[in-house]
Coordinates of C-alpha atoms in Angstrom, one line a residue:
X1 CA -41.4 -168.4 23.6
X2 CA -43.9 -165.8 24.0
X3 CA -42.0 -164.5 27.1
X4 CA -38.9 -164.4 25.2
X5 CA -40.6 -162.5 22.4
X6 CA -42.0 -159.9 24.5
X7 CA -38.4 -159.6 25.9
X8 CA -37.2 -158.5 22.8
X9 CA -36.9 -154.5 22.3
X10 CA -38.5 -153.2 19.2
X11 CA -37.2 -149.3 20.0
X12 CA -33.7 -148.3 21.0
X13 CA -32.8 -147.1 24.6
X14 CA -30.9 -144.5 26.2
X15 CA -27.7 -147.0 26.4
X16 CA -25.7 -149.0 24.0
X17 CA -26.9 -152.0 25.9
X18 CA -30.7 -151.2 25.5
X19 CA -30.0 -150.6 21.5
X20 CA -33.0 -152.3 19.5
X21 CA -32.6 -155.7 18.8
X22 CA -35.0 -156.2 15.7
X23 CA -33.8 -154.3 12.9
X24 CA -35.9 -151.4 11.6
X25 CA -36.5 -153.1 8.1
X26 CA -37.9 -156.3 10.0
X27 CA -39.9 -154.5 12.9
X28 CA -43.3 -154.7 11.2
X29 CA -43.1 -158.5 10.1
X30 CA -41.7 -159.0 13.9
X31 CA -44.5 -156.8 15.3
X32 CA -47.3 -158.9 13.1
X33 CA -45.6 -162.1 14.3
X34 CA -45.6 -161.2 18.2
X35 CA -49.2 -159.8 18.0
X36 CA -50.4 -162.8 16.6
X37 CA -48.8 -165.0 19.3
X38 CA -50.3 -162.7 22.2
X39 CA -54.0 -162.9 21.0
X40 CA -54.6 -165.6 23.0
X41 CA -53.7 -163.9 26.0
X42 CA -56.0 -161.0 25.4
X43 CA -58.9 -163.0 25.7
X44 CA -58.6 -164.0 29.0
X45 CA -59.8 -161.2 31.2
X46 CA -59.8 -162.5 34.9
X47 CA -58.2 -165.1 37.2
X48 CA -54.4 -165.6 37.1
X49 CA -54.0 -164.8 33.5
X50 CA -55.2 -161.2 33.9
X51 CA -51.8 -159.7 34.5
X52 CA -50.6 -161.6 31.2
X53 CA -53.2 -159.7 29.5
X54 CA -52.0 -156.3 30.8
X55 CA -48.6 -157.0 30.1
X56 CA -49.5 -158.0 26.4
X57 CA -51.7 -155.0 25.9
X58 CA -48.7 -152.7 27.5
X59 CA -46.5 -153.9 24.8
X60 CA -48.7 -153.7 22.0
X61 CA -49.3 -150.1 23.0
X62 CA -45.7 -149.3 22.4
X63 CA -46.1 -150.5 18.4
X64 CA -47.2 -147.9 15.6
X65 CA -50.7 -148.2 14.4
X66 CA -50.0 -149.8 11.2
X67 CA -48.2 -152.4 13.2
X68 CA -51.3 -153.6 15.2
X69 CA -53.4 -154.7 11.9
X70 CA -53.6 -158.5 13.1
X71 CA -55.1 -156.9 16.6
X72 CA -57.6 -155.1 14.4
X73 CA -58.2 -158.3 12.3
X74 CA -58.6 -160.3 15.2
X75 CA -61.7 -158.0 16.3
X76 CA -63.6 -157.7 13.1
X77 CA -62.6 -161.2 11.5
X78 CA -65.6 -162.9 13.0
X79 CA -68.1 -160.9 10.6
X80 CA -65.8 -161.6 7.9
X81 CA -67.1 -163.9 5.1
X82 CA -65.0 -167.0 4.7
X83 CA -63.3 -167.5 1.6
X84 CA -61.3 -170.4 0.1
X85 CA -63.5 -173.1 1.5
X86 CA -62.7 -176.4 0.5
X87 CA -64.4 -179.5 1.4
X88 CA -65.5 -177.9 4.7
X89 CA -61.7 -177.0 5.3
X90 CA -61.2 -173.2 5.8
X91 CA -58.1 -171.6 4.3
X92 CA -55.9 -169.8 6.8
X93 CA -56.9 -165.9 7.1
X94 CA -53.5 -164.6 5.7
X95 CA -54.5 -162.2 2.5
X96 CA -58.4 -162.1 3.2
X97 CA -59.8 -159.1 1.4
X98 CA -60.6 -157.6 4.8
X99 CA -57.1 -158.0 6.1
X100 CA -55.7 -156.5 2.7
X101 CA -58.2 -153.5 3.5
X102 CA -56.8 -153.1 6.6
X103 CA -53.6 -152.6 5.8
X104 CA -54.4 -150.0 3.2
X105 CA -56.4 -148.2 5.7
X106 CA -53.4 -148.1 8.4
X107 CA -51.1 -146.8 5.6
X108 CA -53.5 -144.1 4.8
X109 CA -53.3 -144.3 1.1
X110 CA -56.9 -145.0 0.5
X111 CA -58.3 -141.5 1.5
X112 CA -61.7 -140.6 2.1
X113 CA -62.6 -143.6 -0.4
X114 CA -62.2 -146.1 2.6
X115 CA -65.4 -145.0 4.3
X116 CA -67.4 -145.9 1.4
X117 CA -65.1 -149.3 0.6
X118 CA -65.7 -150.6 4.1
X119 CA -69.7 -149.6 4.2
X120 CA -69.6 -151.6 0.8
X121 CA -67.9 -154.6 2.4
X122 CA -69.9 -154.5 5.6
X123 CA -73.0 -154.6 3.5
X124 CA -71.8 -157.5 1.4
X125 CA -70.8 -159.5 4.3
X126 CA -74.5 -159.2 5.7
X127 CA -73.4 -157.9 8.9
X128 CA -76.5 -156.6 9.9
X129 CA -78.3 -160.0 9.4
X130 CA -76.1 -161.4 12.3
X131 CA -78.2 -159.1 14.5
X132 CA -81.1 -160.9 16.0
X133 CA -80.3 -164.1 14.7
X134 CA -79.3 -165.4 18.1
X135 CA -75.7 -164.8 17.5
X136 CA -73.5 -163.5 20.2
X137 CA -70.9 -162.1 17.4
X138 CA -72.4 -158.7 17.3
X139 CA -72.3 -158.1 21.0
X140 CA -68.8 -159.6 21.7
X141 CA -67.6 -157.0 18.5
X142 CA -68.9 -154.2 20.2
X143 CA -67.6 -155.2 23.6
X144 CA -64.0 -155.7 21.8
X145 CA -64.2 -152.6 20.2
X146 CA -65.1 -150.6 23.2
X147 CA -62.0 -152.5 25.2
X148 CA -60.0 -151.4 22.2
X149 CA -61.2 -147.8 22.6
X150 CA -60.2 -147.7 26.3
X151 CA -56.8 -149.3 26.3
X152 CA -55.7 -148.1 22.6
X153 CA -57.5 -145.1 21.8
X154 CA -54.8 -143.4 19.8
X155 CA -53.9 -146.5 17.8
X156 CA -57.4 -147.2 16.8
X157 CA -57.8 -143.7 15.1
X158 CA -56.2 -145.2 12.0
X159 CA -59.0 -148.0 11.9
X160 CA -62.2 -146.0 12.7
X161 CA -63.6 -146.5 9.4
X162 CA -63.8 -150.4 9.6
X163 CA -64.7 -150.0 13.1
X164 CA -67.5 -147.5 12.4
X165 CA -68.9 -149.1 9.1
X166 CA -69.6 -152.4 10.9
X167 CA -71.1 -150.4 14.1
X168 CA -73.3 -148.4 11.9
X169 CA -74.8 -151.4 10.3
X170 CA -75.4 -153.3 13.5
X171 CA -77.1 -150.0 15.0
X172 CA -79.3 -149.6 11.8
X173 CA -80.2 -153.3 12.0
X174 CA -80.8 -153.5 15.7
X175 CA -82.7 -150.4 15.7
X176 CA -85.1 -151.3 13.1
X177 CA -85.8 -154.5 15.2
X178 CA -86.4 -152.6 18.2
X179 CA -88.8 -149.7 16.6
X180 CA -90.6 -152.5 14.5
X181 CA -91.1 -154.6 17.8
X182 CA -92.4 -151.2 19.5
X183 CA -94.7 -150.6 16.7
X184 CA -96.5 -153.9 17.0
X185 CA -96.5 -153.7 20.6
X186 CA -98.3 -150.5 20.6
X187 CA -100.5 -151.6 18.0
X188 CA -101.7 -154.5 19.9
X189 CA -102.5 -152.6 22.9
X190 CA -104.3 -150.1 21.3
X191 CA -106.4 -152.9 19.2
X192 CA -109.5 -153.4 21.1
X193 CA -110.7 -156.6 22.3
X194 CA -113.5 -158.4 20.3
X195 CA -116.6 -159.6 22.6
X196 CA -116.6 -163.3 22.8
X197 CA -119.9 -164.9 22.9
X198 CA -119.6 -168.4 24.6
X199 CA -122.6 -169.3 23.1
X200 CA -121.3 -169.3 19.6
X201 CA -118.1 -171.4 20.6
X202 CA -118.3 -174.7 19.0
X203 CA -117.6 -177.4 21.8
X204 CA -116.3 -179.6 19.2
X205 CA -113.6 -177.4 17.9
X206 CA -110.2 -179.0 18.7
X207 CA -108.5 -176.5 20.6
X208 CA -105.3 -178.4 20.8
X209 CA -105.2 -178.1 17.1
X210 CA -104.2 -175.9 14.1
X211 CA -106.3 -173.2 15.5
X212 CA -104.3 -172.8 19.3
X213 CA -101.1 -173.4 17.2
X214 CA -101.7 -170.1 14.8
X215 CA -102.8 -168.3 18.0
X216 CA -99.4 -169.4 19.9
X217 CA -97.7 -168.1 16.6
X218 CA -99.2 -164.8 16.4
X219 CA -98.8 -164.4 20.1
X220 CA -95.1 -165.1 19.7
X221 CA -94.4 -162.7 16.7
X222 CA -95.9 -160.1 18.8
X223 CA -94.2 -160.4 22.2
X224 CA -90.8 -159.4 22.6
X225 CA -88.6 -162.3 22.2
X226 CA -85.2 -163.2 22.1
X227 CA -84.4 -161.8 18.7
X228 CA -85.6 -158.2 20.3
X229 CA -83.7 -158.8 23.7
X230 CA -80.3 -159.2 21.3
X231 CA -81.2 -156.4 19.3
X232 CA -81.9 -154.1 22.2
X233 CA -78.3 -155.0 23.8
X234 CA -76.5 -154.6 20.6
X235 CA -78.2 -151.2 20.1
X236 CA -77.4 -150.0 23.6
X237 CA -73.7 -151.3 23.2
X238 CA -73.3 -149.4 19.5
X239 CA -74.7 -146.2 20.8
X240 CA -72.3 -146.4 23.9
X241 CA -69.4 -147.3 21.8
X242 CA -70.2 -144.2 19.3
X243 CA -70.5 -141.8 22.3
X244 CA -67.2 -143.1 23.5
X245 CA -65.8 -142.7 20.0
X246 CA -66.9 -139.0 19.0
X247 CA -65.9 -138.4 22.6
X248 CA -61.9 -139.5 22.2
X249 CA -61.9 -138.6 18.3
X250 CA -64.1 -135.6 17.8
X251 CA -61.7 -134.6 14.8
X252 CA -62.6 -137.3 12.6
X253 CA -64.6 -137.0 9.6
X254 CA -67.9 -138.6 10.6
X255 CA -70.0 -137.4 7.5
X256 CA -70.5 -140.5 5.9
X257 CA -71.9 -142.3 8.8
X258 CA -73.9 -139.7 10.5
X259 CA -77.3 -140.0 8.5
X260 CA -77.3 -143.5 9.3
X261 CA -76.4 -142.8 13.1
X262 CA -79.1 -140.1 13.2
X263 CA -81.7 -142.2 12.2
X264 CA -81.0 -144.8 14.7
X265 CA -80.5 -142.4 17.5
X266 CA -83.5 -140.3 17.0
X267 CA -86.3 -142.7 18.3
X268 CA -83.7 -143.5 21.0
X269 CA -83.5 -139.8 22.0
X270 CA -87.4 -139.5 22.1
X271 CA -87.7 -141.8 25.2
X272 CA -84.8 -140.3 26.7
X273 CA -86.6 -138.7 29.2
X274 CA -88.8 -141.8 30.1
X275 CA -85.5 -144.0 30.4
X276 CA -83.7 -141.4 32.9
X277 CA -84.8 -143.1 35.7
X278 CA -82.5 -146.0 35.0
X279 CA -79.2 -146.2 37.3
X280 CA -77.3 -145.7 34.2
X281 CA -77.9 -142.4 31.9
X282 CA -79.8 -143.5 28.8
X283 CA -77.7 -144.5 25.9
X284 CA -78.6 -141.7 23.5
X285 CA -77.4 -139.4 26.0
X286 CA -73.9 -140.3 25.6
X287 CA -74.2 -139.4 22.0
X288 CA -75.9 -136.1 22.2
X289 CA -73.6 -135.1 25.1
X290 CA -70.4 -135.8 23.3
X291 CA -71.6 -134.0 20.4
X292 CA -72.5 -130.9 22.2
X293 CA -69.4 -131.0 24.2
X294 CA -67.2 -130.7 21.3
X295 CA -66.7 -127.7 19.3
X296 CA -66.2 -129.6 15.9
X297 CA -69.1 -131.8 16.4
X298 CA -71.6 -129.5 18.1
X299 CA -72.5 -128.0 14.8
X300 CA -74.2 -131.4 13.9
X301 CA -76.8 -130.3 16.4
X302 CA -77.5 -127.4 14.4
X303 CA -78.8 -128.9 11.5
X304 CA -82.6 -129.7 10.6
X305 CA -82.6 -133.2 10.7
X306 CA -80.9 -133.0 14.5
X307 CA -82.2 -129.8 16.1
X308 CA -84.3 -132.0 18.5
X309 CA -81.6 -134.1 19.8
X310 CA -80.7 -131.4 22.4
X311 CA -84.1 -130.4 23.6
X312 CA -84.6 -134.3 24.4
X313 CA -81.6 -134.1 26.4
X314 CA -82.9 -131.2 28.7
X315 CA -86.2 -132.8 28.8
X316 CA -84.3 -136.0 30.6
X317 CA -83.0 -133.2 32.9
X318 CA -86.3 -132.3 33.9
X319 CA -87.8 -135.6 34.3
X320 CA -89.6 -136.0 37.6
X321 CA -88.1 -139.2 38.3
X322 CA -84.4 -138.8 36.7
X323 CA -81.8 -140.7 38.5
X324 CA -78.8 -138.8 40.0
X325 CA -76.7 -140.5 37.1
X326 CA -78.9 -139.0 34.2
X327 CA -79.3 -135.4 35.7
X328 CA -75.5 -135.3 36.3
X329 CA -74.7 -136.3 33.0
X330 CA -77.3 -133.6 31.6
X331 CA -76.0 -131.3 33.9
X332 CA -72.3 -131.8 32.7
X333 CA -73.5 -131.4 29.0
X334 CA -74.9 -127.7 30.2
X335 CA -71.8 -126.7 32.3
X336 CA -69.6 -127.5 29.1
X337 CA -71.7 -125.6 26.7
X338 CA -71.7 -122.5 29.3
X339 CA -67.8 -122.8 29.8
X340 CA -67.2 -123.0 26.1
X341 CA -69.4 -120.1 25.5
X342 CA -67.7 -117.8 28.3
X343 CA -64.3 -118.6 27.1
X344 CA -65.6 -117.4 23.6
X345 CA -67.2 -114.2 24.7
X346 CA -64.2 -113.4 26.8
X347 CA -61.7 -113.6 23.8
X348 CA -63.9 -111.8 21.8
X349 CA -64.9 -109.0 24.2
X350 CA -62.4 -109.2 26.9
X351 CA -63.3 -107.8 30.5
X352 CA -65.4 -105.3 29.4
X353 CA -68.0 -107.1 26.9
X354 CA -71.4 -108.0 28.8
X355 CA -72.8 -109.3 25.4
X356 CA -76.2 -107.7 25.4
X357 CA -77.3 -110.9 23.1
X358 CA -78.4 -108.3 20.3
X359 CA -75.5 -109.6 17.9
X360 CA -75.6 -111.6 14.9
X361 CA -75.8 -115.2 16.2
X362 CA -73.4 -116.2 12.9
X363 CA -70.7 -114.5 14.7
X364 CA -71.6 -116.1 17.9
X365 CA -69.7 -119.6 19.2
X366 CA -71.7 -122.7 18.7
X367 CA -72.1 -123.4 22.3
X368 CA -73.8 -119.8 22.7
X369 CA -75.7 -120.5 19.8
X370 CA -77.1 -123.8 21.0
X371 CA -77.7 -122.2 24.5
X372 CA -79.9 -119.5 22.8
X373 CA -81.6 -121.7 20.7
X374 CA -82.9 -124.2 23.3
X375 CA -83.0 -121.8 26.2
X376 CA -86.7 -122.2 26.9
X377 CA -86.4 -125.9 27.2
X378 CA -83.2 -125.7 29.2
X379 CA -84.8 -123.2 31.9
X380 CA -87.9 -125.8 32.0
X381 CA -85.9 -128.5 32.6
X382 CA -83.8 -126.7 35.4
X383 CA -87.2 -125.6 37.2
X384 CA -88.1 -129.5 37.1
X385 CA -84.9 -130.5 38.3
X386 CA -84.8 -127.8 41.3
X387 CA -88.5 -128.8 42.3
X388 CA -87.7 -132.5 42.0
X389 CA -84.4 -131.7 44.2
X390 CA -86.4 -129.2 46.6
X391 CA -89.2 -131.8 47.6
X392 CA -88.8 -133.9 50.5
X393 CA -88.4 -137.2 48.9
X394 CA -88.6 -138.4 45.5
X395 CA -91.5 -138.5 43.9
X396 CA -93.3 -136.6 46.8
X397 CA -94.6 -134.1 44.2
X398 CA -96.6 -136.4 42.0
X399 CA -100.4 -136.3 43.0
X400 CA -102.1 -139.3 43.5
X401 CA -98.9 -141.5 43.3
X402 CA -98.5 -144.4 46.0
X403 CA -94.9 -142.9 46.9
X404 CA -96.5 -139.6 47.2
X405 CA -98.9 -141.0 49.6
X406 CA -96.3 -142.9 51.5
X407 CA -94.2 -139.2 51.8
X408 CA -97.5 -137.8 53.1
X409 CA -97.5 -140.4 56.2
X410 CA -93.9 -140.0 56.7
X411 CA -93.0 -143.4 55.3
X412 CA -90.6 -142.4 52.4
X413 CA -89.6 -139.5 53.6
X414 CA -86.0 -140.0 52.9
X415 CA -86.4 -142.1 49.5
X416 CA -84.8 -140.8 46.2
X417 CA -83.2 -137.2 45.6
X418 CA -81.3 -135.9 48.6
X419 CA -83.1 -132.5 49.5
X420 CA -81.0 -129.3 49.1
X421 CA -78.4 -130.7 46.7
X422 CA -79.5 -128.4 44.0
X423 CA -76.0 -126.2 43.9
X424 CA -75.3 -127.4 40.0
X425 CA -78.6 -126.5 38.7
X426 CA -78.2 -122.9 40.4
X427 CA -74.9 -122.5 39.1
X428 CA -76.1 -123.2 35.9
X429 CA -78.8 -120.7 36.0
X430 CA -76.8 -117.7 37.5
X431 CA -74.1 -118.4 34.4
X432 CA -77.4 -118.3 31.8
X433 CA -78.0 -114.9 32.4
X434 CA -74.6 -113.1 31.1
X435 CA -74.9 -115.4 28.1
X436 CA -78.3 -114.9 26.9
X437 CA -78.3 -110.8 27.5
X438 CA -78.8 -109.8 31.2
X439 CA -81.8 -107.7 30.3
X440 CA -83.4 -110.4 28.4
X441 CA -82.7 -113.5 30.7
X442 CA -83.0 -112.4 33.8
X443 CA -86.9 -112.2 34.2
X444 CA -86.8 -115.6 32.3
X445 CA -84.5 -117.0 34.9
X446 CA -86.0 -115.6 37.9
X447 CA -89.4 -116.9 36.7
X448 CA -87.9 -120.3 36.4
X449 CA -86.6 -120.1 40.2
X450 CA -89.7 -118.6 41.7
X451 CA -92.3 -121.4 40.9
X452 CA -89.9 -123.9 43.0
X453 CA -90.7 -121.9 46.3
X454 CA -94.4 -122.5 45.9
X455 CA -94.1 -126.3 46.5
X456 CA -96.0 -127.7 49.2
X457 CA -93.3 -129.7 50.8
X458 CA -90.1 -127.4 50.3
X459 CA -86.8 -128.3 51.7
X460 CA -85.6 -125.0 53.5
X461 CA -82.1 -125.5 52.6
X462 CA -83.0 -125.9 48.8
X463 CA -85.1 -122.7 49.5
X464 CA -82.2 -121.0 50.6
X465 CA -80.0 -121.8 47.7
X466 CA -83.1 -120.7 45.5
X467 CA -83.4 -117.6 47.2
X468 CA -79.9 -116.8 46.8
X469 CA -79.7 -117.6 43.4
X470 CA -82.7 -115.5 42.8
X471 CA -81.1 -112.4 44.4
X472 CA -77.9 -113.0 42.2
X473 CA -79.8 -113.2 39.0
X474 CA -82.2 -109.8 39.6
X475 CA -80.2 -107.1 37.9
X476 CA -79.8 -103.8 39.7
X477 CA -81.6 -100.8 38.8
X478 CA -79.4 -98.4 36.8
X479 CA -80.3 -95.0 35.2
X480 CA -78.7 -96.3 31.9
X481 CA -81.5 -99.3 31.4
X482 CA -83.7 -98.5 28.7
X483 CA -87.4 -97.8 29.3
X484 CA -88.3 -101.4 27.8
X485 CA -86.3 -102.8 30.2
X486 CA -87.2 -100.8 33.3
X487 CA -91.0 -101.7 32.3
X488 CA -90.3 -105.4 32.1
X489 CA -88.3 -105.4 35.2
X490 CA -91.1 -103.8 37.1
X491 CA -93.6 -106.2 35.7
X492 CA -91.3 -109.3 36.7
X493 CA -90.6 -107.3 40.3
X494 CA -94.6 -107.5 40.9
X495 CA -94.9 -111.1 40.3
X496 CA -92.0 -112.1 42.1
X497 CA -93.1 -110.0 45.1
X498 CA -96.6 -111.7 45.1
X499 CA -94.5 -115.1 45.3
X500 CA -92.3 -114.0 47.9
X501 CA -94.6 -112.5 50.4
X502 CA -96.2 -116.0 51.6
X503 CA -92.7 -117.4 52.5
X504 CA -92.5 -114.7 55.3
X505 CA -95.3 -117.1 56.9
X506 CA -93.7 -120.4 55.8
X507 CA -89.9 -120.4 56.4
X508 CA -88.6 -121.5 59.5
X509 CA -84.9 -121.4 59.6
X510 CA -82.6 -118.4 59.9
X511 CA -80.5 -119.1 56.8
X512 CA -83.6 -119.4 54.9
X513 CA -85.3 -116.1 56.2
X514 CA -82.1 -114.3 55.6
X515 CA -81.9 -115.5 52.1
X516 CA -85.6 -114.7 51.6
X517 CA -84.8 -110.9 52.9
X518 CA -82.1 -110.6 50.4
X519 CA -84.4 -111.7 47.5
X520 CA -86.9 -109.1 48.8
X521 CA -84.4 -106.5 48.7
X522 CA -83.3 -107.2 45.3
X523 CA -87.2 -107.3 44.3
X524 CA -87.4 -104.1 46.1
X525 CA -85.1 -102.3 43.6
X526 CA -87.8 -102.4 40.7
X527 CA -91.1 -102.2 42.9
X528 CA -92.5 -99.7 45.2
X529 CA -94.6 -101.7 47.2
X530 CA -91.8 -104.1 48.1
X531 CA -89.5 -101.0 48.7
X532 CA -91.9 -99.5 51.1
X533 CA -91.7 -102.8 53.6
X534 CA -88.0 -103.8 52.4
X535 CA -86.5 -101.9 55.7
X536 CA -89.0 -103.2 58.0
X537 CA -88.5 -106.7 56.9
X538 CA -85.0 -106.3 57.2
X539 CA -85.4 -104.9 60.8
X540 CA -87.6 -108.0 61.7
X541 CA -84.4 -110.4 61.0
X542 CA -81.5 -108.2 62.2
X543 CA -78.7 -110.3 64.0
X544 CA -75.8 -109.2 66.4
X545 CA -73.1 -111.0 67.1
X546 CA -72.7 -110.1 70.8
X547 CA -76.2 -110.7 72.0
X548 CA -77.8 -114.1 73.0
X549 CA -78.5 -116.3 70.3
X550 CA -77.1 -113.7 67.5
X551 CA -80.6 -111.9 67.8
X552 CA -80.3 -107.8 67.9
X553 CA -83.6 -107.5 69.9
X554 CA -83.3 -103.5 69.9
X555 CA -83.4 -103.5 65.8
X556 CA -86.2 -106.2 65.8
X557 CA -88.4 -104.4 68.4
X558 CA -87.7 -101.2 66.8
X559 CA -88.8 -102.5 63.5
X560 CA -92.1 -103.6 65.2
X561 CA -92.7 -100.3 66.6
X562 CA -92.2 -98.7 62.9
X563 CA -95.4 -100.8 62.3
X564 CA -98.0 -98.1 63.6
X565 CA -101.7 -97.8 62.9
X566 CA -100.8 -94.8 60.6
X567 CA -98.4 -96.9 58.7
X568 CA -100.9 -99.8 57.9
X569 CA -103.2 -97.1 56.8
X570 CA -101.0 -95.5 54.4
X571 CA -98.8 -98.4 53.3
X572 CA -100.1 -100.5 49.9
X573 CA -101.6 -103.4 50.6
X574 CA -99.0 -105.2 48.9
X575 CA -96.5 -103.9 51.4
X576 CA -98.5 -105.1 54.2
X577 CA -98.8 -108.9 53.2
X578 CA -95.1 -110.0 54.0
X579 CA -95.5 -107.8 57.5
X580 CA -98.5 -109.9 58.2
X581 CA -96.8 -113.1 57.1
X582 CA -94.1 -112.3 59.5
X583 CA -96.1 -111.4 62.5
X584 CA -98.1 -114.8 62.4
X585 CA -94.8 -116.7 62.0
X586 CA -93.5 -114.8 65.1
X587 CA -96.7 -115.6 67.0
X588 CA -95.4 -119.3 66.6
X589 CA -92.3 -118.4 67.9
X590 CA -90.8 -119.1 71.3
X591 CA -89.5 -116.0 72.1
X592 CA -91.7 -114.4 74.6
X593 CA -90.6 -110.4 73.9
X594 CA -90.9 -110.8 70.2
X595 CA -94.2 -112.5 70.3
X596 CA -95.4 -109.7 72.6
X597 CA -94.3 -107.1 70.1
X598 CA -95.9 -109.3 67.0
X599 CA -99.2 -109.4 69.0
X600 CA -99.2 -105.5 69.8
X601 CA -98.5 -104.9 65.9
X602 CA -101.2 -107.2 64.7
X603 CA -103.5 -105.2 67.2
X604 CA -102.3 -101.8 65.4
X605 CA -103.3 -103.5 62.1
X606 CA -106.6 -104.4 63.2
X607 CA -107.5 -101.1 64.4
X608 CA -106.2 -99.6 61.4
X609 CA -108.6 -102.1 59.4
X610 CA -111.2 -100.9 61.5
X611 CA -110.6 -97.2 61.1
X612 CA -110.5 -97.6 57.1
X613 CA -113.4 -100.1 57.2
X614 CA -115.7 -99.2 54.1
X615 CA -113.3 -97.4 52.3
X616 CA -113.0 -99.9 49.4
X617 CA -109.5 -100.7 49.8
X618 CA -108.0 -103.8 48.5
X619 CA -108.5 -106.7 50.9
X620 CA -105.4 -107.9 52.6
X621 CA -104.9 -111.8 52.5
X622 CA -102.4 -113.5 54.6
X623 CA -101.6 -117.2 54.0
X624 CA -100.8 -119.0 57.4
X625 CA -99.1 -122.3 55.7
X626 CA -98.7 -124.5 58.1
X627 CA -100.0 -127.7 56.4
X628 CA -96.7 -129.5 56.5
X629 CA -97.4 -130.0 60.2
X630 CA -100.8 -131.3 59.8
X631 CA -99.9 -133.9 57.2
X632 CA -97.0 -135.2 59.4
X633 CA -99.4 -135.8 62.2
X634 CA -101.8 -137.9 59.9

């Protein structure tokens, strides 16, 4: 019979033979009958009945939203109070208050009052009391609602009020249980243990009596039990369902439910960074990401009571032990904000609009306002994420940790995050400059990149990416720059020059050293000391396609010839430091000709130092950072 009902057509086809079998006037009643008959098949997800479930869902998806009331009622009916009980018998669920309310909700005649109505009915049904009671109804409802959203997303839009009302009630109850348990556990951990004197213990006390029973009850109340585990599962499922709901139906009016959702999500958001090490992103991250990635919902993050949600997401991005899934989800949110801000900027200014960041925030796009308001926390998170990826092995930069010790010995070299996979973080940093205002943000972004290069165990492929991004974000010098911007660029270039100079003695690969030269040239446009040696450093790394190993020996040896005794005496000490670091690097190399040239240049530097001795010049320090090899030998 079920197969025959499914074979009947409820909508007309293209030919005369495919005309609708069911009369339009009888279609609602017929559709409700078929849906009721198909409900048992929807419960069997696996095995040989799984294709039947797919076929049933495919048939139901062709119906109009008001025609699937029995399906929605089957999802929410386990929470509905039972009416019409007589002598233990339950009357058939036809014409119940929830079913009648579903019909009104699907018709759209209830208006905005349906939110209040469903919230009231959910409270009267004591849906919150099911959480933590040992019942599997709450988790079963949330899983069924999630499946319903996946397979029939557009149909569920007409029934969001009942689904949201029940979910919010469960979320609030589960959050209260989880937070109260966390507070009790924290209080128990912080409570000092009283000193016990064995001499004062009465040997005649009945250790198996009432005292032990009370102690066991106390311990059982403090320990996270089954109620806490159930509540934690319900809260996680509810938050993930709400995140999917925000993402699928962003234009729905969530204002009646926002306060309850926010009060439950904020404690979870505060622990987002601590929970980012899990294989799946934290549940709260899905909600914050769904809000930030839509222009309609994003203004909710600007409210005073929700202003801390987005910074918590950035902290999860920069957490040192964040999993690749959590970091990818957070980066997707940042990329979405940047993309929408760029689109809005292009529509406003066109191709000629650089956006100096000095306009009124009220006229900006919501994505640009969020990026500007939380730029410091985002930059800190990107710096930490770059440091985690650039390090050789996960947690290698955590002093004193067991994994760091194992990495020092080479036992966990390949653990955790893969090195050199920092392209998305660098792409975000490159795009932030024009959005935040190039003059205002270039120094901040460069200051974010430079500390990554100071890591002791730095993967050189990641270093090349960071140096390339640094060269890209430093603005070129222009005569039209305001005097304040010129001063700020000069001060930033001096800081960056001091950080880049030791890298000429650390980096080994040709790609990383060429990227270093490009970054140095970008810094040299704003710093006289860097500009004084920029040409020599470029000559040290000159390449020629037709020569052996791609090395331009004439240019490189010519650069060493420029390092005369007079040049060392006249050049600023800050210009000599990167040259000497490169000389030390060359002396460790295998090329005999370049080693002799480096040794000769070092000799001329020593002669210049002897000749200028006692003149009070600033001493030159060269960093021989060859600790990586020593650590590997331990």
